[in-house]
């Protein structure tokens, strides 16, 4: 038996390897800046989503009691008249009444340094049909001065609500002191 002639392959040239990346101070700085930029973008997106969701919820309450609770919180706890506008219909008399409450609280606390008003309330729906509702809230105020607290008489506030793509306060009855 004869062996077939062996053919040898021509010697192959070695494959060229890419030179390794060099870590220079500039490339390291660019890498860190890119990471920092991504972090800032994620934080900004989170803040925008949070603010947007809060603003949307303020104007689009799904129930009359949530709208009243939001209005009372904005007026009595946050003392923010502009934030209350998100919970109100376009009626100027209701707007001026709510802004007056906020103004009286701010004036009282300004005239009496070291004295604080805190509010609590319970909200219940009295009546609801189609796009209208009546809501009642029992509002309790506490005055704290020099470490001692005084409970003020409880008041019943009444709210006439309308669903306008979210529940809004269109009329408000507050007992006069």
Tab-separated table of N, CA and C in Angstrom:
chain	number	residue	atom	x	y	z
A	1	UNK	N	0.803	-1.140	0.000
A	1	UNK	CA	0.000	0.000	0.000
A	1	UNK	C	0.872	1.236	0.000
A	2	UNK	N	0.522	2.020	-0.858
A	2	UNK	CA	1.314	3.233	-0.971
A	2	UNK	C	0.602	4.374	-0.285
A	3	UNK	N	1.357	5.164	0.301
A	3	UNK	CA	0.783	6.313	1.005
A	3	UNK	C	0.665	7.505	0.068
A	4	UNK	N	-0.447	8.165	0.202
A	4	UNK	CA	-0.602	9.330	-0.671
A	4	UNK	C	0.399	10.395	-0.283
A	5	UNK	N	0.804	11.153	-1.234
A	5	UNK	CA	1.779	12.195	-0.910
A	5	UNK	C	1.161	13.220	0.052
A	6	UNK	N	1.893	13.627	0.995
A	6	UNK	CA	1.414	14.625	1.964
A	6	UNK	C	1.685	16.004	1.421
A	7	UNK	N	0.691	16.783	1.509
A	7	UNK	CA	0.883	18.168	1.088
A	7	UNK	C	0.842	19.018	2.335
A	8	UNK	N	1.751	19.809	2.422
A	8	UNK	CA	1.779	20.669	3.604
A	8	UNK	C	1.227	22.033	3.225
A	9	UNK	N	0.469	22.541	4.159
A	9	UNK	CA	-0.129	23.854	3.922
A	9	UNK	C	0.949	24.907	4.085
A	10	UNK	N	0.832	25.922	3.278
A	10	UNK	CA	1.840	26.971	3.448
A	10	UNK	C	1.717	27.563	4.847
A	11	UNK	N	2.796	27.954	5.402
A	11	UNK	CA	2.726	28.497	6.758
A	11	UNK	C	1.824	29.736	6.771
A	12	UNK	N	0.882	29.715	7.724
A	12	UNK	CA	-0.047	30.849	7.789
A	12	UNK	C	0.568	31.953	8.637
A	13	UNK	N	0.202	33.139	8.272
A	13	UNK	CA	0.720	34.269	9.046
A	13	UNK	C	-0.127	34.395	10.306
A	14	UNK	N	0.456	34.697	11.411
A	14	UNK	CA	-0.319	34.804	12.646
A	14	UNK	C	-1.330	35.956	12.532
A	15	UNK	N	-2.477	35.723	13.150
A	15	UNK	CA	-3.522	36.736	13.123
A	15	UNK	C	-3.089	37.939	13.935
A	16	UNK	N	-3.378	39.104	13.370
A	16	UNK	CA	-2.979	40.330	14.082
A	16	UNK	C	-3.967	40.605	15.209
A	17	UNK	N	-3.481	40.855	16.359
A	17	UNK	CA	-4.307	41.175	17.517
A	17	UNK	C	-4.398	42.686	17.655
A	18	UNK	N	-5.569	43.133	18.127
A	18	UNK	CA	-5.728	44.562	18.373
A	18	UNK	C	-4.896	44.933	19.589
A	19	UNK	N	-4.326	46.082	19.522
A	19	UNK	CA	-3.591	46.499	20.719
A	19	UNK	C	-4.592	46.766	21.850
A	20	UNK	N	-4.230	46.470	23.086
A	20	UNK	CA	-5.162	46.703	24.198
A	20	UNK	C	-5.472	48.191	24.330
A	21	UNK	N	-6.708	48.460	24.826
A	21	UNK	CA	-7.087	49.850	25.046
A	21	UNK	C	-6.214	50.429	26.145
A	22	UNK	N	-5.811	51.622	25.896
A	22	UNK	CA	-4.986	52.284	26.912
A	22	UNK	C	-5.899	53.132	27.795
A	23	UNK	N	-5.716	53.007	29.053
A	23	UNK	CA	-6.497	53.807	29.999
A	23	UNK	C	-5.711	55.067	30.297
A	24	UNK	N	-6.141	56.092	29.639
A	24	UNK	CA	-5.489	57.370	29.866
A	24	UNK	C	-6.347	58.178	30.824
A	25	UNK	N	-5.805	59.175	31.441
A	25	UNK	CA	-6.614	60.016	32.341
A	25	UNK	C	-7.815	60.635	31.619
A	26	UNK	N	-7.664	60.980	30.354
A	26	UNK	CA	-8.765	61.594	29.614
A	26	UNK	C	-9.891	60.578	29.405
A	27	UNK	N	-9.540	59.342	29.020
A	27	UNK	CA	-10.587	58.342	28.797
A	27	UNK	C	-11.276	57.989	30.114
A	28	UNK	N	-10.560	57.935	31.201
A	28	UNK	CA	-11.157	57.670	32.499
A	28	UNK	C	-12.099	58.806	32.900
A	29	UNK	N	-11.690	60.042	32.665
A	29	UNK	CA	-12.525	61.196	32.978
A	29	UNK	C	-13.799	61.186	32.132
A	30	UNK	N	-13.697	60.860	30.847
A	30	UNK	CA	-14.874	60.786	29.983
A	30	UNK	C	-15.833	59.694	30.455
A	31	UNK	N	-15.297	58.577	30.871
A	31	UNK	CA	-16.126	57.484	31.381
A	31	UNK	C	-16.879	57.929	32.634
A	32	UNK	N	-16.201	58.587	33.549
A	32	UNK	CA	-16.848	59.069	34.771
A	32	UNK	C	-17.905	60.132	34.461
A	33	UNK	N	-17.621	61.021	33.527
A	33	UNK	CA	-18.587	62.050	33.152
A	33	UNK	C	-19.838	61.428	32.518
A	34	UNK	N	-19.657	60.404	31.712
A	34	UNK	CA	-20.799	59.728	31.099
A	34	UNK	C	-21.660	59.069	32.184
A	35	UNK	N	-21.046	58.442	33.150
A	35	UNK	CA	-21.789	57.836	34.254
A	35	UNK	C	-22.529	58.877	35.075
A	36	UNK	N	-21.888	59.996	35.338
A	36	UNK	CA	-22.520	61.081	36.091
A	36	UNK	C	-23.695	61.653	35.303
A	37	UNK	N	-23.520	61.807	34.003
A	37	UNK	CA	-24.603	62.309	33.155
A	37	UNK	C	-25.809	61.384	33.174
A	38	UNK	N	-25.567	60.075	33.131
A	38	UNK	CA	-26.671	59.104	33.203
A	38	UNK	C	-27.385	59.200	34.553
A	39	UNK	N	-26.643	59.357	35.621
A	39	UNK	CA	-27.232	59.487	36.950
A	39	UNK	C	-28.120	60.731	37.030
A	40	UNK	N	-27.641	61.849	36.513
A	40	UNK	CA	-28.415	63.097	36.519
A	40	UNK	C	-29.688	62.916	35.690
A	41	UNK	N	-29.601	62.252	34.551
A	41	UNK	CA	-30.770	62.035	33.698
A	41	UNK	C	-31.820	61.188	34.410
A	42	UNK	N	-31.394	60.153	35.101
A	42	UNK	CA	-32.335	59.293	35.827
A	42	UNK	C	-32.991	60.071	36.974
A	43	UNK	N	-32.222	60.850	37.710
A	43	UNK	CA	-32.790	61.655	38.798
A	43	UNK	C	-33.776	62.680	38.262
A	44	UNK	N	-33.438	63.348	37.175
A	44	UNK	CA	-34.338	64.345	36.586
A	44	UNK	C	-35.631	63.692	36.119
A	45	UNK	N	-35.540	62.536	35.497
A	45	UNK	CA	-36.744	61.835	35.041
A	45	UNK	C	-37.620	61.436	36.226
A	46	UNK	N	-37.009	60.986	37.312
A	46	UNK	CA	-37.758	60.602	38.503
A	46	UNK	C	-38.494	61.804	39.094
A	47	UNK	N	-37.825	62.928	39.164
A	47	UNK	CA	-38.441	64.141	39.713
A	47	UNK	C	-39.590	64.607	38.826
A	48	UNK	N	-39.394	64.609	37.534
A	48	UNK	CA	-40.442	65.043	36.604
A	48	UNK	C	-41.654	64.126	36.711
A	49	UNK	N	-41.439	62.840	36.795
A	49	UNK	CA	-42.554	61.897	36.918
A	49	UNK	C	-43.295	62.119	38.230
A	50	UNK	N	-42.574	62.319	39.325
A	50	UNK	CA	-43.203	62.535	40.626
A	50	UNK	C	-44.042	63.811	40.621
A	51	UNK	N	-43.480	64.901	40.121
A	51	UNK	CA	-44.202	66.176	40.084
A	51	UNK	C	-45.403	66.078	39.147
A	52	UNK	N	-45.204	65.462	38.001
A	52	UNK	CA	-46.292	65.324	37.043
A	52	UNK	C	-47.432	64.482	37.585
A	53	UNK	N	-47.101	63.404	38.280
A	53	UNK	CA	-48.137	62.553	38.867
A	53	UNK	C	-48.913	63.307	39.939
A	54	UNK	N	-48.208	64.059	40.783
A	54	UNK	CA	-48.876	64.824	41.837
A	54	UNK	C	-49.790	65.893	41.240
A	55	UNK	N	-49.301	66.575	40.223
A	55	UNK	CA	-50.114	67.613	39.582
A	55	UNK	C	-51.337	66.992	38.904
A	56	UNK	N	-51.164	65.846	38.288
A	56	UNK	CA	-52.285	65.187	37.623
A	56	UNK	C	-53.320	64.737	38.649
A	57	UNK	N	-52.860	64.143	39.744
A	57	UNK	CA	-53.786	63.678	40.772
A	57	UNK	C	-54.550	64.832	41.396
A	58	UNK	N	-53.886	65.974	41.580
A	58	UNK	CA	-54.548	67.113	42.209
A	58	UNK	C	-55.737	67.582	41.379
A	59	UNK	N	-55.627	67.535	40.085
A	59	UNK	CA	-56.713	67.986	39.241
A	59	UNK	C	-57.668	66.892	38.824
A	60	UNK	N	-57.359	65.653	39.113
A	60	UNK	CA	-58.160	64.535	38.639
A	60	UNK	C	-58.461	63.550	39.776
A	61	UNK	N	-59.138	64.032	40.792
A	61	UNK	CA	-59.478	63.170	41.916
A	61	UNK	C	-60.576	62.201	41.496
A	62	UNK	N	-60.422	60.949	41.876
A	62	UNK	CA	-61.362	59.919	41.446
A	62	UNK	C	-62.603	59.836	42.339
A	63	UNK	N	-62.570	60.469	43.503
A	63	UNK	CA	-63.750	60.451	44.370
A	63	UNK	C	-63.920	61.827	45.011
A	64	UNK	N	-65.148	62.159	45.382
A	64	UNK	CA	-65.393	63.456	46.024
A	64	UNK	C	-64.653	63.599	47.355
A	65	UNK	N	-64.558	62.506	48.119
A	65	UNK	CA	-63.886	62.599	49.417
A	65	UNK	C	-62.386	62.840	49.249
A	66	UNK	N	-61.777	62.258	48.203
A	66	UNK	CA	-60.348	62.517	47.950
A	66	UNK	C	-60.119	63.972	47.592
A	67	UNK	N	-61.032	64.553	46.817
A	67	UNK	CA	-60.885	65.965	46.435
A	67	UNK	C	-60.987	66.872	47.663
A	68	UNK	N	-61.944	66.586	48.537
A	68	UNK	CA	-62.090	67.399	49.757
A	68	UNK	C	-60.869	67.229	50.651
A	69	UNK	N	-60.395	66.009	50.799
A	69	UNK	CA	-59.204	65.758	51.610
A	69	UNK	C	-58.000	66.517	51.053
A	70	UNK	N	-57.820	66.502	49.742
A	70	UNK	CA	-56.709	67.230	49.120
A	70	UNK	C	-56.827	68.732	49.313
A	71	UNK	N	-58.046	69.253	49.174
A	71	UNK	CA	-58.276	70.687	49.364
A	71	UNK	C	-57.971	71.100	50.801
A	72	UNK	N	-58.475	70.333	51.763
A	72	UNK	CA	-58.230	70.662	53.171
A	72	UNK	C	-56.743	70.585	53.509
A	73	UNK	N	-56.060	69.596	52.972
A	73	UNK	CA	-54.628	69.473	53.217
A	73	UNK	C	-53.872	70.663	52.648
A	74	UNK	N	-54.191	71.061	51.419
A	74	UNK	CA	-53.503	72.194	50.792
A	74	UNK	C	-53.779	73.495	51.541
A	75	UNK	N	-55.010	73.677	52.010
A	75	UNK	CA	-55.374	74.927	52.681
A	75	UNK	C	-54.919	74.957	54.135
A	76	UNK	N	-55.230	73.902	54.889
A	76	UNK	CA	-55.023	73.946	56.339
A	76	UNK	C	-53.636	73.497	56.781
A	77	UNK	N	-53.035	72.551	56.099
A	77	UNK	CA	-51.708	72.074	56.503
A	77	UNK	C	-50.581	72.768	55.747
A	78	UNK	N	-50.738	72.865	54.424
A	78	UNK	CA	-49.664	73.448	53.613
A	78	UNK	C	-49.760	74.963	53.523
A	79	UNK	N	-50.924	75.527	53.816
A	79	UNK	CA	-51.166	76.975	53.723
A	79	UNK	C	-50.795	77.486	52.326
A	80	UNK	N	-51.182	76.755	51.296
A	80	UNK	CA	-50.812	77.083	49.914
A	80	UNK	C	-52.078	77.377	49.117
A	81	UNK	N	-52.389	78.664	48.974
A	81	UNK	CA	-53.611	79.063	48.275
A	81	UNK	C	-53.582	78.644	46.815
A	82	UNK	N	-52.441	78.707	46.172
A	82	UNK	CA	-52.388	78.335	44.752
A	82	UNK	C	-52.596	76.832	44.568
A	83	UNK	N	-52.192	76.024	45.530
A	83	UNK	CA	-52.399	74.578	45.430
A	83	UNK	C	-53.878	74.229	45.587
A	84	UNK	N	-54.635	75.041	46.292
A	84	UNK	CA	-56.056	74.761	46.463
A	84	UNK	C	-56.832	74.950	45.172
A	85	UNK	N	-56.333	75.795	44.275
A	85	UNK	CA	-57.044	76.067	43.022
A	85	UNK	C	-57.233	74.811	42.176
A	86	UNK	N	-56.369	73.828	42.330
A	86	UNK	CA	-56.472	72.593	41.553
A	86	UNK	C	-57.706	71.781	41.938
A	87	UNK	N	-58.246	72.047	43.130
A	87	UNK	CA	-59.381	71.279	43.629
A	87	UNK	C	-60.705	72.030	43.470
A	88	UNK	N	-60.664	73.227	42.908
A	88	UNK	CA	-61.852	74.073	42.849
A	88	UNK	C	-62.394	74.209	41.441
A	89	UNK	N	-63.730	74.388	41.343
A	89	UNK	CA	-64.349	74.762	40.073
A	89	UNK	C	-63.945	76.212	39.788
A	90	UNK	N	-64.434	76.765	38.744
A	90	UNK	CA	-64.053	78.127	38.383
A	90	UNK	C	-64.761	79.217	39.163
A	91	UNK	N	-65.560	78.884	40.163
A	91	UNK	CA	-66.342	79.864	40.914
A	91	UNK	C	-65.433	80.761	41.756
A	92	UNK	N	-65.503	82.064	41.505
A	92	UNK	CA	-64.635	83.018	42.201
A	92	UNK	C	-64.977	83.147	43.678
A	93	UNK	N	-66.261	82.977	44.044
A	93	UNK	CA	-66.629	83.128	45.456
A	93	UNK	C	-66.045	82.001	46.304
A	94	UNK	N	-66.025	80.775	45.764
A	94	UNK	CA	-65.432	79.650	46.493
A	94	UNK	C	-63.932	79.860	46.600
A	95	UNK	N	-63.323	80.300	45.518
A	95	UNK	CA	-61.875	80.554	45.511
A	95	UNK	C	-61.509	81.609	46.552
A	96	UNK	N	-62.273	82.699	46.611
A	96	UNK	CA	-61.953	83.759	47.578
A	96	UNK	C	-62.183	83.286	49.012
A	97	UNK	N	-63.182	82.424	49.219
A	97	UNK	CA	-63.446	81.893	50.562
A	97	UNK	C	-62.274	81.019	51.027
A	98	UNK	N	-61.793	80.134	50.150
A	98	UNK	CA	-60.675	79.244	50.500
A	98	UNK	C	-59.393	80.052	50.693
A	99	UNK	N	-59.148	80.999	49.808
A	99	UNK	CA	-57.944	81.834	49.949
A	99	UNK	C	-58.015	82.664	51.221
A	100	UNK	N	-59.227	83.082	51.619
A	100	UNK	CA	-59.393	83.819	52.870
A	100	UNK	C	-59.027	82.967	54.081
A	101	UNK	N	-59.407	81.691	54.060
A	101	UNK	CA	-59.048	80.780	55.154
A	101	UNK	C	-57.528	80.672	55.265
A	102	UNK	N	-56.862	80.480	54.129
A	102	UNK	CA	-55.397	80.363	54.126
A	102	UNK	C	-54.769	81.659	54.630
A	103	UNK	N	-55.294	82.796	54.185
A	103	UNK	CA	-54.757	84.094	54.590
A	103	UNK	C	-54.925	84.308	56.101
A	104	UNK	N	-56.088	83.926	56.660
A	104	UNK	CA	-56.313	84.090	58.105
A	104	UNK	C	-55.351	83.223	58.919
A	105	UNK	N	-55.087	82.008	58.457
A	105	UNK	CA	-54.146	81.132	59.169
A	105	UNK	C	-52.753	81.744	59.154
A	106	UNK	N	-52.306	82.190	57.987
A	106	UNK	CA	-50.969	82.788	57.878
A	106	UNK	C	-50.868	84.048	58.735
A	107	UNK	N	-51.916	84.886	58.720
A	107	UNK	CA	-51.907	86.126	59.508
A	107	UNK	C	-51.859	85.819	60.998
A	108	UNK	N	-52.639	84.829	61.442
A	108	UNK	CA	-52.650	84.455	62.854
A	108	UNK	C	-51.262	83.986	63.297
A	109	UNK	N	-50.634	83.112	62.520
A	109	UNK	CA	-49.328	82.589	62.900
A	109	UNK	C	-48.253	83.669	62.818
A	110	UNK	N	-48.422	84.643	61.927
A	110	UNK	CA	-47.450	85.740	61.821
A	110	UNK	C	-47.576	86.702	63.010
A	111	UNK	N	-48.820	86.987	63.424
A	111	UNK	CA	-49.052	87.900	64.545
A	111	UNK	C	-48.714	87.267	65.886
A	112	UNK	N	-48.716	85.942	65.952
A	112	UNK	CA	-48.469	85.218	67.196
A	112	UNK	C	-47.281	84.282	67.023
A	113	UNK	N	-46.046	84.818	67.048
A	113	UNK	CA	-44.879	83.946	66.861
A	113	UNK	C	-44.815	82.883	67.959
A	114	UNK	N	-44.448	81.699	67.571
A	114	UNK	CA	-44.363	80.601	68.526
A	114	UNK	C	-45.692	79.904	68.750
A	115	UNK	N	-46.731	80.374	68.065
A	115	UNK	CA	-48.052	79.761	68.159
A	115	UNK	C	-48.341	79.058	66.838
A	116	UNK	N	-48.818	77.833	66.946
A	116	UNK	CA	-49.054	77.031	65.744
A	116	UNK	C	-50.468	76.483	65.757
A	117	UNK	N	-51.054	76.448	64.593
A	117	UNK	CA	-52.360	75.836	64.411
A	117	UNK	C	-52.168	74.499	63.702
A	118	UNK	N	-52.784	73.457	64.228
A	118	UNK	CA	-52.778	72.163	63.554
A	118	UNK	C	-54.231	71.743	63.357
A	119	UNK	N	-54.470	71.100	62.238
A	119	UNK	CA	-55.831	70.717	61.877
A	119	UNK	C	-55.929	69.227	61.637
A	120	UNK	N	-57.070	68.683	61.998
A	120	UNK	CA	-57.438	67.301	61.685
A	120	UNK	C	-58.865	67.350	61.169
A	121	UNK	N	-59.227	66.387	60.346
A	121	UNK	CA	-60.581	66.349	59.833
A	121	UNK	C	-60.964	64.927	59.477
A	122	UNK	N	-62.247	64.707	59.464
A	122	UNK	CA	-62.781	63.446	58.959
A	122	UNK	C	-63.779	63.819	57.869
A	123	UNK	N	-63.685	63.127	56.759
A	123	UNK	CA	-64.495	63.446	55.584
A	123	UNK	C	-65.445	62.283	55.324
A	124	UNK	N	-66.712	62.607	55.030
A	124	UNK	CA	-67.646	61.560	54.642
A	124	UNK	C	-68.556	62.092	53.543
A	125	UNK	N	-68.886	61.197	52.642
A	125	UNK	CA	-69.774	61.547	51.537
A	125	UNK	C	-71.207	61.473	52.051
A	126	UNK	N	-71.956	62.531	51.833
A	126	UNK	CA	-73.335	62.589	52.281
A	126	UNK	C	-74.269	62.071	51.192
A	127	UNK	N	-74.000	62.481	49.953
A	127	UNK	CA	-74.891	62.142	48.846
A	127	UNK	C	-74.093	62.204	47.555
A	128	UNK	N	-74.407	61.293	46.626
A	128	UNK	CA	-73.772	61.333	45.309
A	128	UNK	C	-74.732	60.771	44.270
A	129	UNK	N	-74.870	61.493	43.172
A	129	UNK	CA	-75.678	61.017	42.055
A	129	UNK	C	-75.085	61.587	40.780
A	130	UNK	N	-74.841	60.699	39.853
A	130	UNK	CA	-74.239	61.032	38.566
A	130	UNK	C	-72.972	61.845	38.793
A	131	UNK	N	-72.928	63.059	38.280
A	131	UNK	CA	-71.709	63.854	38.383
A	131	UNK	C	-71.730	64.885	39.497
A	132	UNK	N	-72.588	64.688	40.501
A	132	UNK	CA	-72.680	65.646	41.611
A	132	UNK	C	-72.614	64.902	42.941
A	133	UNK	N	-72.116	65.604	43.954
A	133	UNK	CA	-72.029	64.993	45.287
A	133	UNK	C	-72.027	66.081	46.350
A	134	UNK	N	-72.441	65.699	47.538
A	134	UNK	CA	-72.326	66.546	48.726
A	134	UNK	C	-71.411	65.817	49.699
A	135	UNK	N	-70.458	66.534	50.245
A	135	UNK	CA	-69.490	65.954	51.172
A	135	UNK	C	-69.463	66.822	52.422
A	136	UNK	N	-69.371	66.187	53.577
A	136	UNK	CA	-69.264	66.900	54.849
A	136	UNK	C	-67.935	66.546	55.495
A	137	UNK	N	-67.350	67.520	56.168
A	137	UNK	CA	-66.093	67.298	56.886
A	137	UNK	C	-66.229	67.892	58.284
A	138	UNK	N	-65.802	67.124	59.268
A	138	UNK	CA	-65.711	67.623	60.633
A	138	UNK	C	-64.262	68.094	60.823
A	139	UNK	N	-64.077	69.395	60.965
A	139	UNK	CA	-62.739	69.991	61.046
A	139	UNK	C	-62.459	70.375	62.491
A	140	UNK	N	-61.315	69.875	63.003
A	140	UNK	CA	-60.893	70.166	64.369
A	140	UNK	C	-59.566	70.913	64.325
A	141	UNK	N	-59.493	71.999	65.067
A	141	UNK	CA	-58.268	72.799	65.109
A	141	UNK	C	-57.703	72.757	66.524
A	142	UNK	N	-56.380	72.757	66.590
A	142	UNK	CA	-55.686	72.788	67.871
A	142	UNK	C	-54.671	73.922	67.817
A	143	UNK	N	-54.678	74.770	68.841
A	143	UNK	CA	-53.731	75.870	68.933
A	143	UNK	C	-52.673	75.498	69.955
A	144	UNK	N	-51.413	75.568	69.546
A	144	UNK	CA	-50.305	75.238	70.440
A	144	UNK	C	-49.455	76.495	70.631
A	145	UNK	N	-49.298	76.897	71.901
A	145	UNK	CA	-48.499	78.077	72.240
A	145	UNK	C	-47.723	77.784	73.509
A	146	UNK	N	-46.440	78.026	73.472
A	146	UNK	CA	-45.559	77.852	74.635
A	146	UNK	C	-45.700	76.466	75.256
A	147	UNK	N	-45.840	75.463	74.424
A	147	UNK	CA	-45.885	74.088	74.904
A	147	UNK	C	-47.243	73.614	75.370
A	148	UNK	N	-48.226	74.495	75.466
A	148	UNK	CA	-49.561	74.051	75.873
A	148	UNK	C	-50.496	74.109	74.670
A	149	UNK	N	-51.447	73.173	74.642
A	149	UNK	CA	-52.366	73.064	73.511
A	149	UNK	C	-53.789	73.348	73.949
A	150	UNK	N	-54.532	73.969	73.055
A	150	UNK	CA	-55.940	74.243	73.282
A	150	UNK	C	-56.720	73.709	72.101
A	151	UNK	N	-57.726	72.885	72.386
A	151	UNK	CA	-58.587	72.389	71.311
A	151	UNK	C	-59.684	73.398	71.047
A	152	UNK	N	-59.835	73.787	69.806
A	152	UNK	CA	-60.881	74.715	69.404
A	152	UNK	C	-62.145	73.917	69.072
A	153	UNK	N	-63.304	74.555	69.099
A	153	UNK	CA	-64.545	73.828	68.807
A	153	UNK	C	-64.519	73.219	67.397
A	154	UNK	N	-65.112	72.045	67.285
A	154	UNK	CA	-65.185	71.352	66.004
A	154	UNK	C	-66.190	72.063	65.104
A	155	UNK	N	-65.877	72.103	63.808
A	155	UNK	CA	-66.763	72.736	62.843
A	155	UNK	C	-67.153	71.733	61.762
A	156	UNK	N	-68.349	71.900	61.258
A	156	UNK	CA	-68.803	71.066	60.132
A	156	UNK	C	-68.751	71.917	58.868
A	157	UNK	N	-67.926	71.506	57.930
A	157	UNK	CA	-67.811	72.174	56.642
A	157	UNK	C	-68.559	71.335	55.618
A	158	UNK	N	-69.267	71.979	54.718
A	158	UNK	CA	-70.020	71.280	53.675
A	158	UNK	C	-69.484	71.673	52.300
A	159	UNK	N	-69.381	70.690	51.423
A	159	UNK	CA	-68.824	70.891	50.086
A	159	UNK	C	-69.800	70.360	49.048
A	160	UNK	N	-70.115	71.168	48.057
A	160	UNK	CA	-70.884	70.711	46.899
A	160	UNK	C	-69.866	70.411	45.803
A	161	UNK	N	-69.924	69.190	45.300
A	161	UNK	CA	-68.906	68.707	44.363
A	161	UNK	C	-69.515	68.476	42.983
A	162	UNK	N	-68.648	68.567	41.971
A	162	UNK	CA	-69.033	68.257	40.604
A	162	UNK	C	-67.890	67.499	39.944
A	163	UNK	N	-68.241	66.491	39.161
A	163	UNK	CA	-67.238	65.717	38.437
A	163	UNK	C	-66.971	66.398	37.100
A	164	UNK	N	-65.783	66.948	36.957
A	164	UNK	CA	-65.379	67.635	35.733
A	164	UNK	C	-64.097	66.991	35.207
A	165	UNK	N	-64.161	65.700	34.936
A	165	UNK	CA	-62.945	64.974	34.559
A	165	UNK	C	-62.064	64.784	35.780
A	166	UNK	N	-62.660	64.805	36.927
A	166	UNK	CA	-62.031	64.755	38.241
A	166	UNK	C	-62.912	65.589	39.156
A	167	UNK	N	-63.078	65.162	40.392
A	167	UNK	CA	-64.009	65.836	41.300
A	167	UNK	C	-63.446	67.165	41.740
A	168	UNK	N	-64.308	68.191	41.723
A	168	UNK	CA	-63.932	69.555	42.108
A	168	UNK	C	-64.955	70.105	43.098
A	169	UNK	N	-64.485	71.004	43.962
A	169	UNK	CA	-65.355	71.687	44.922
A	169	UNK	C	-65.937	72.911	44.219
A	170	UNK	N	-67.274	72.970	44.133
A	170	UNK	CA	-67.932	74.085	43.441
A	170	UNK	C	-68.683	75.005	44.398
A	171	UNK	N	-68.924	74.553	45.619
A	171	UNK	CA	-69.549	75.390	46.636
A	171	UNK	C	-69.054	74.920	47.996
A	172	UNK	N	-68.938	75.870	48.910
A	172	UNK	CA	-68.364	75.573	50.216
A	172	UNK	C	-69.091	76.362	51.282
A	173	UNK	N	-69.472	75.665	52.363
A	173	UNK	CA	-70.109	76.324	53.493
A	173	UNK	C	-69.235	76.108	54.720
A	174	UNK	N	-68.742	77.231	55.284
A	174	UNK	CA	-67.910	77.206	56.485
A	174	UNK	C	-68.627	78.027	57.543
A	175	UNK	N	-68.827	77.492	58.761
A	175	UNK	CA	-69.476	78.295	59.808
A	175	UNK	C	-68.623	79.527	60.145
A	176	UNK	N	-69.303	80.623	60.355
A	176	UNK	CA	-68.618	81.866	60.742
A	176	UNK	C	-68.328	81.828	62.233
A	177	UNK	N	-67.164	82.334	62.610
A	177	UNK	CA	-66.782	82.341	64.039
A	177	UNK	C	-67.275	83.599	64.688
